[in-house]
């Protein structure tokens, strides 16, 4: 689906009398220096994308990649233009899960085609924001690329923050005095982190290349801005690595916790067994059949025996309490 | 065995009146610019391969490697031509196992010799597909190399997908409430992953070199296509690495699970022991031989005692149920 | 808040008749070769920093970073000047915790603007120290940059020392004969180390670049001094890595300790159960109802039975003591 | 000991009338282009090696290394010639152990001196083989270096194969239903692997340098052959790495196995304890002294009680069998 | 303290009539080509080192480092000369511990100042050895630097050997049938290894730089000798890495051993409990109060019961012995 398409001249959207699907018209009008067309698509059908590809002479391999949409983040240089793939990430609160989408950008001298898959990092609002900043938009396609990358990476940071909170929760759970079973939770978090890493890590390379200002179709003046994006990508990467290491340690601590609890259970059980054993022993003694057992003939002998059981149990109980077994 | 051999001119198979074994004839006819011969072999006998080697002047070291067929993936440049080794992978559903084969490619200015070992990645159908794409095949030997690499790497991706499913199953098994013994399964999966890694990882280097367009006998125009293959190889590699890390974590979680279950068993056992101990204690008490034990003379004393046992057992049972020990 | 601002000429603070907020005046007077202005700010409000930025034409991206203050350590080169971010670290004794702050430095030909966030590495005293060393301060902005970096890295070293002491304590605790639960402590220390690593590691790169003397606005003569700082940063990094590895090993040792203790508990419990079982067995034997049991008719039979229980218990107790079970 | 020495001209051994110790004579005759002397020594005494060193002007540092024979694999370039150290490996079946020896090669324009230590990779047969290949030997010292490296690396591969079998055995043992104690075996295998790695890994660098054809005294024409050796070294390295990783996983699986078995033992024990406890409880009940216990007066009451014990035991036994505890 | 100082000319110590503290005199006489002064100090006071620094114009940063003596191994190039820091290591047998010291070398065109801290690697004997080798000493300061580095690295090797013996002992202890608690020992060894690594690893870089012959003040002719030292440093590093890996595996094996022993204890305990339970059951049976229990009236019934207990115990004991539980 074509979400929007427009011709920009000097950072300003040029009102046109054709529909947003009439791209050939737009392209033809974008003849002046600094003119460019920005076509925004969302999960386009094959024929739609092929139509756009034809109009802007996009490279067939790139078009195929943009259709399939399960690419690694990458930057490809073709003679005709650039092809940039970035993954989008968003955090679904209900499931404590990270989901991934994808944005494909075709960038040429006088056009940008953005193809978005999945729900993450909505781009139409990015367009509206940009249209308010004439000075920025005046830099042409580079401004669009920067705006999109910046927005995507900002979402990486909020995903990283959400995951940090999840790790904090796991941590609290692991070290809480309550018995918890955190191994599945830790496993799932590690899987999420692996997914995020696969989305974020490969983006460093393209951003660094933009930051050196040596990529055609992206103006040298945008370099400091992409340096900033690079920096954010690295920060997210480092945050993710740290979380992963912490989770591993938390998992080990969880294992230690389980061992310690097992040990405590065993001592508690043993203490109670000992208390019961003493009662049984006393009962056994007075169940012996010796003809001469003075206590047996005492009038309150029975109650004395019950008392003996009780007293020894209480003494043992106190002893175990004191030595930490109960 | 020579599976097929043909002369191509301008992307079209030239019908010849000689048998597919008559390679000298084919070679001699491939004199024009853009002409090339493609010989496809499957597990050739030594004399067969030596014959082909003589006709196309293949390098003896490469021929020896192609016969032995237990090479690492690699790209060798000889003065006479290229020698490319790729491993084929396929997933055997019955055994949940990955098996490996090998394809050796000799590439010269006007010939391609493909030598396949094992069952993976059948090449004759690749030839038939290519013969339908005259434009592609017109690029000569490079087109054949690309078509084969693309097909091999596509199979890597389906193997990776099959392994992902296996890991998902292991994961479900590890975290299922049922007691499972997953360590052997995890071990075997890790061994499969190691095998896949050894097949896939070393292929990055040759594909990258093709992607730069700096390898002789492979046309510069094919570079974007090999960049695409490189990208797929990297994606498979990353998927494999992620799976391996997940399996390690799953294994640790499995260990934790075992510990937790052991703990639960121990508590369950202890609870039952406690219940039995109370009954035994009551029996012991009324087995004492004191002359003055009022209950003993009660008419329903015995039933009272049995009742006492029963009640205390039920009370304990409920208590343990409530506190999660049973 | 502007903490202080001054004009330096030939390493000497030039008394001015304007307030410390009147930066335009200061800048205008800093016209001579070797003159420079040093503005020191602490957690400035947005408008304050914007004002300074305007006067010294600071790059907007850098200004934005300096305001937000959650950057990675980095060195950015803009046409107008340098932007350096360093993290400050300090150790809070009460909590055994490391806290982080940030210093942002804007460095130009004739100015330095330092923006400090958090409580760490107070800079006004650094200024006072520097003002006493006219020869050093005569090197201009480079001297200020060096003085600040040196001070920050010195604090890294004292944080590393404090963490080394913490690790020593954990180590002593793990191997003490007393039962300790060190996993949470180790986890927290590992988290602190991760935080320190994230602050220190990325600083190597900027310091190395200064040490090569190839960064504009920083004089080549300062290179050996920054080499010294680089060296300290590397030393801290290595210390941190070593501590992290030691903690991992200490954690494993802690797990082993728990296992050994559990084993000891189990043997101790079992020994006591055995002692109780022997007494119960003796009682059971003399509770049998055979008509012909000579001991039952002995006058001191009962006391003999009690004695038998006692003796066998003592014998068992000694045996267990000797074999290390008790 | 000098094993053999000979003068080669055009790939053919030149019969000489001097003894194999008369090296000065040999050297003097090797004046023509393509002539070279190959001296083969086995664990030479200091004076023997010094004599050879004097005749061929070997570098004293290299000679010292060749005498001590505990070097890392390395390639040293001196003005006078090359010095190559390779480790030999062989597998001792009786001990399941890998042993290491060493070969030192001095290579000059017209001589090769090989100094072998330990039992591995016998070289005299290599010489005899080479003497049959006149064409190969005609390439001079390079042919000798290649022949020796090839032979050494071939033995690496058979050692790797033997270790793979050992790992397979360990794997079978770990996952066998029989209780095994594999940790020592795994430890020893890991130590062997470490030894192999230390022998093989550093050889990559020298072989790669030969494979680029940029090392003096080794002819450029030998490059493809050394590329082949490099490839084998890398294959062995990868095999070793994979085995090491598998062993780590096998070890973890072994730990899991131990835990699972402990759990099973505990459940089995508990089941039997429960069965005994039921019998004891029944006996306790009928050992009570109530005056009114109808069963006591039954004629077959005793046998009924024994029957009750038996039946309850059988019922419990079946129950435990069914639920997998026995 | 100045241990010794001397002027060397052509590799020979020149007798001087001034005291070893009169360095200005020595420096002034070292005017000829090839003349140089070697000042050896041990833990000098600040004023002593400052005096030396003044006479040879040493760089203040280097002097400060040499005084503080807690540097990483490093090589600094100043305009005036080199500054080399190496760590010394020695093994203290009584404590099974490695201790570290430090040697700082200032090297100029015509002087070497060596500053030693700690007890390791005594240098005066190195000087005496060198003075006997006129040819070597004739190479000037480079010879001194080489001699010291060689000696230091030789001590690294003996430390590595001592640690290898320690690891062998630990290994023997871990796999001995006796119960041992090796975790603390392993921990301490790992800490020692970390210390050694921090001393040895950073020395590779300076030695490699000397080995390329590109460092001023160190003659190109010394390159092969420093290559030799580099090689030794790498060998020590590899040995250390291997030991560390082995210790990790040994630790895991230790954990496995603990688990196995715990399992054995549990089975042994359970077997004895079972034996006691059978006796108790028999006693319980004959403690029942049925009026018709034939055995009770047997004349030797009591002894029969005791015999039954004994026989069943012996049978069980044998059974457990056979099945490996006892």
JSON list of C-alpha atoms in Angstrom, two decimals, chain C residues 227, chain E residues 34-37 56-59 75-84 105-113 136-147 149 206 209-223 226:
[
{"chain": "C", "resi": 227, "resn": "UNK", "atom": "CA", "xyz": [49.92, 8.55, 26.73]},
{"chain": "E", "resi": 34, "resn": "UNK", "atom": "CA", "xyz": [80.06, 3.49, 21.34]},
{"chain": "E", "resi": 35, "resn": "UNK", "atom": "CA", "xyz": [80.71, 4.79, 24.85]},
{"chain": "E", "resi": 36, "resn": "UNK", "atom": "CA", "xyz": [77.88, 4.45, 27.29]},
{"chain": "E", "resi": 37, "resn": "UNK", "atom": "CA", "xyz": [77.16, 4.62, 30.98]},
{"chain": "E", "resi": 56, "resn": "UNK", "atom": "CA", "xyz": [70.76, 12.24, 31.84]},
{"chain": "E", "resi": 57, "resn": "UNK", "atom": "CA", "xyz": [67.79, 14.57, 31.13]},
{"chain": "E", "resi": 58, "resn": "UNK", "atom": "CA", "xyz": [65.21, 11.82, 31.69]},
{"chain": "E", "resi": 59, "resn": "UNK", "atom": "CA", "xyz": [61.59, 12.69, 30.93]},
{"chain": "E", "resi": 75, "resn": "UNK", "atom": "CA", "xyz": [57.61, 0.99, 26.08]},
{"chain": "E", "resi": 76, "resn": "UNK", "atom": "CA", "xyz": [57.48, 4.76, 25.80]},
{"chain": "E", "resi": 77, "resn": "UNK", "atom": "CA", "xyz": [59.40, 6.73, 23.20]},
{"chain": "E", "resi": 78, "resn": "UNK", "atom": "CA", "xyz": [60.40, 10.22, 24.19]},
{"chain": "E", "resi": 79, "resn": "UNK", "atom": "CA", "xyz": [62.53, 12.52, 22.10]},
{"chain": "E", "resi": 80, "resn": "UNK", "atom": "CA", "xyz": [65.33, 12.06, 24.62]},
{"chain": "E", "resi": 81, "resn": "UNK", "atom": "CA", "xyz": [65.25, 8.31, 24.90]},
{"chain": "E", "resi": 82, "resn": "UNK", "atom": "CA", "xyz": [63.25, 5.18, 25.62]},
{"chain": "E", "resi": 83, "resn": "UNK", "atom": "CA", "xyz": [61.46, 4.21, 28.78]},
{"chain": "E", "resi": 84, "resn": "UNK", "atom": "CA", "xyz": [60.77, 0.52, 29.23]},
{"chain": "E", "resi": 105, "resn": "UNK", "atom": "CA", "xyz": [64.84, 1.07, 32.04]},
{"chain": "E", "resi": 106, "resn": "UNK", "atom": "CA", "xyz": [65.79, 4.48, 30.69]},
{"chain": "E", "resi": 107, "resn": "UNK", "atom": "CA", "xyz": [67.71, 4.05, 27.47]},
{"chain": "E", "resi": 108, "resn": "UNK", "atom": "CA", "xyz": [69.46, 6.80, 25.52]},
{"chain": "E", "resi": 109, "resn": "UNK", "atom": "CA", "xyz": [72.19, 7.03, 22.95]},
{"chain": "E", "resi": 110, "resn": "UNK", "atom": "CA", "xyz": [74.95, 6.73, 25.51]},
{"chain": "E", "resi": 111, "resn": "UNK", "atom": "CA", "xyz": [73.37, 5.62, 28.75]},
{"chain": "E", "resi": 112, "resn": "UNK", "atom": "CA", "xyz": [71.17, 2.99, 30.37]},
{"chain": "E", "resi": 113, "resn": "UNK", "atom": "CA", "xyz": [69.57, 3.60, 33.75]},
{"chain": "E", "resi": 136, "resn": "UNK", "atom": "CA", "xyz": [78.00, -8.49, 23.07]},
{"chain": "E", "resi": 137, "resn": "UNK", "atom": "CA", "xyz": [78.47, -5.48, 25.30]},
{"chain": "E", "resi": 138, "resn": "UNK", "atom": "CA", "xyz": [80.12, -3.70, 22.39]},
{"chain": "E", "resi": 139, "resn": "UNK", "atom": "CA", "xyz": [76.65, -3.24, 20.91]},
{"chain": "E", "resi": 140, "resn": "UNK", "atom": "CA", "xyz": [76.00, -0.65, 23.59]},
{"chain": "E", "resi": 141, "resn": "UNK", "atom": "CA", "xyz": [72.74, 0.01, 25.44]},
{"chain": "E", "resi": 142, "resn": "UNK", "atom": "CA", "xyz": [70.83, -2.48, 23.24]},
{"chain": "E", "resi": 143, "resn": "UNK", "atom": "CA", "xyz": [72.92, -5.30, 24.67]},
{"chain": "E", "resi": 144, "resn": "UNK", "atom": "CA", "xyz": [71.99, -4.25, 28.20]},
{"chain": "E", "resi": 145, "resn": "UNK", "atom": "CA", "xyz": [68.28, -4.04, 27.34]},
{"chain": "E", "resi": 146, "resn": "UNK", "atom": "CA", "xyz": [68.41, -7.47, 25.73]},
{"chain": "E", "resi": 147, "resn": "UNK", "atom": "CA", "xyz": [70.33, -9.04, 28.60]},
{"chain": "E", "resi": 149, "resn": "UNK", "atom": "CA", "xyz": [64.74, -8.70, 29.12]},
{"chain": "E", "resi": 206, "resn": "UNK", "atom": "CA", "xyz": [57.39, -3.83, 23.24]},
{"chain": "E", "resi": 209, "resn": "UNK", "atom": "CA", "xyz": [58.64, -3.63, 18.37]},
{"chain": "E", "resi": 210, "resn": "UNK", "atom": "CA", "xyz": [62.27, -4.27, 19.28]},
{"chain": "E", "resi": 211, "resn": "UNK", "atom": "CA", "xyz": [62.16, -7.39, 17.10]},
{"chain": "E", "resi": 212, "resn": "UNK", "atom": "CA", "xyz": [61.25, -5.32, 14.05]},
{"chain": "E", "resi": 213, "resn": "UNK", "atom": "CA", "xyz": [64.34, -3.23, 14.62]},
{"chain": "E", "resi": 214, "resn": "UNK", "atom": "CA", "xyz": [62.39, -0.01, 14.22]},
{"chain": "E", "resi": 215, "resn": "UNK", "atom": "CA", "xyz": [62.86, 1.47, 17.67]},
{"chain": "E", "resi": 216, "resn": "UNK", "atom": "CA", "xyz": [65.48, 4.19, 17.98]},
{"chain": "E", "resi": 217, "resn": "UNK", "atom": "CA", "xyz": [68.29, 3.69, 20.51]},
{"chain": "E", "resi": 218, "resn": "UNK", "atom": "CA", "xyz": [68.01, -0.08, 20.01]},
{"chain": "E", "resi": 219, "resn": "UNK", "atom": "CA", "xyz": [70.25, -1.31, 17.23]},
{"chain": "E", "resi": 220, "resn": "UNK", "atom": "CA", "xyz": [68.76, -3.21, 14.31]},
{"chain": "E", "resi": 221, "resn": "UNK", "atom": "CA", "xyz": [71.31, -5.98, 14.80]},
{"chain": "E", "resi": 222, "resn": "UNK", "atom": "CA", "xyz": [69.62, -6.92, 18.07]},
{"chain": "E", "resi": 223, "resn": "UNK", "atom": "CA", "xyz": [66.34, -7.70, 16.25]},
{"chain": "E", "resi": 226, "resn": "UNK", "atom": "CA", "xyz": [64.46, -9.72, 20.64]}
]
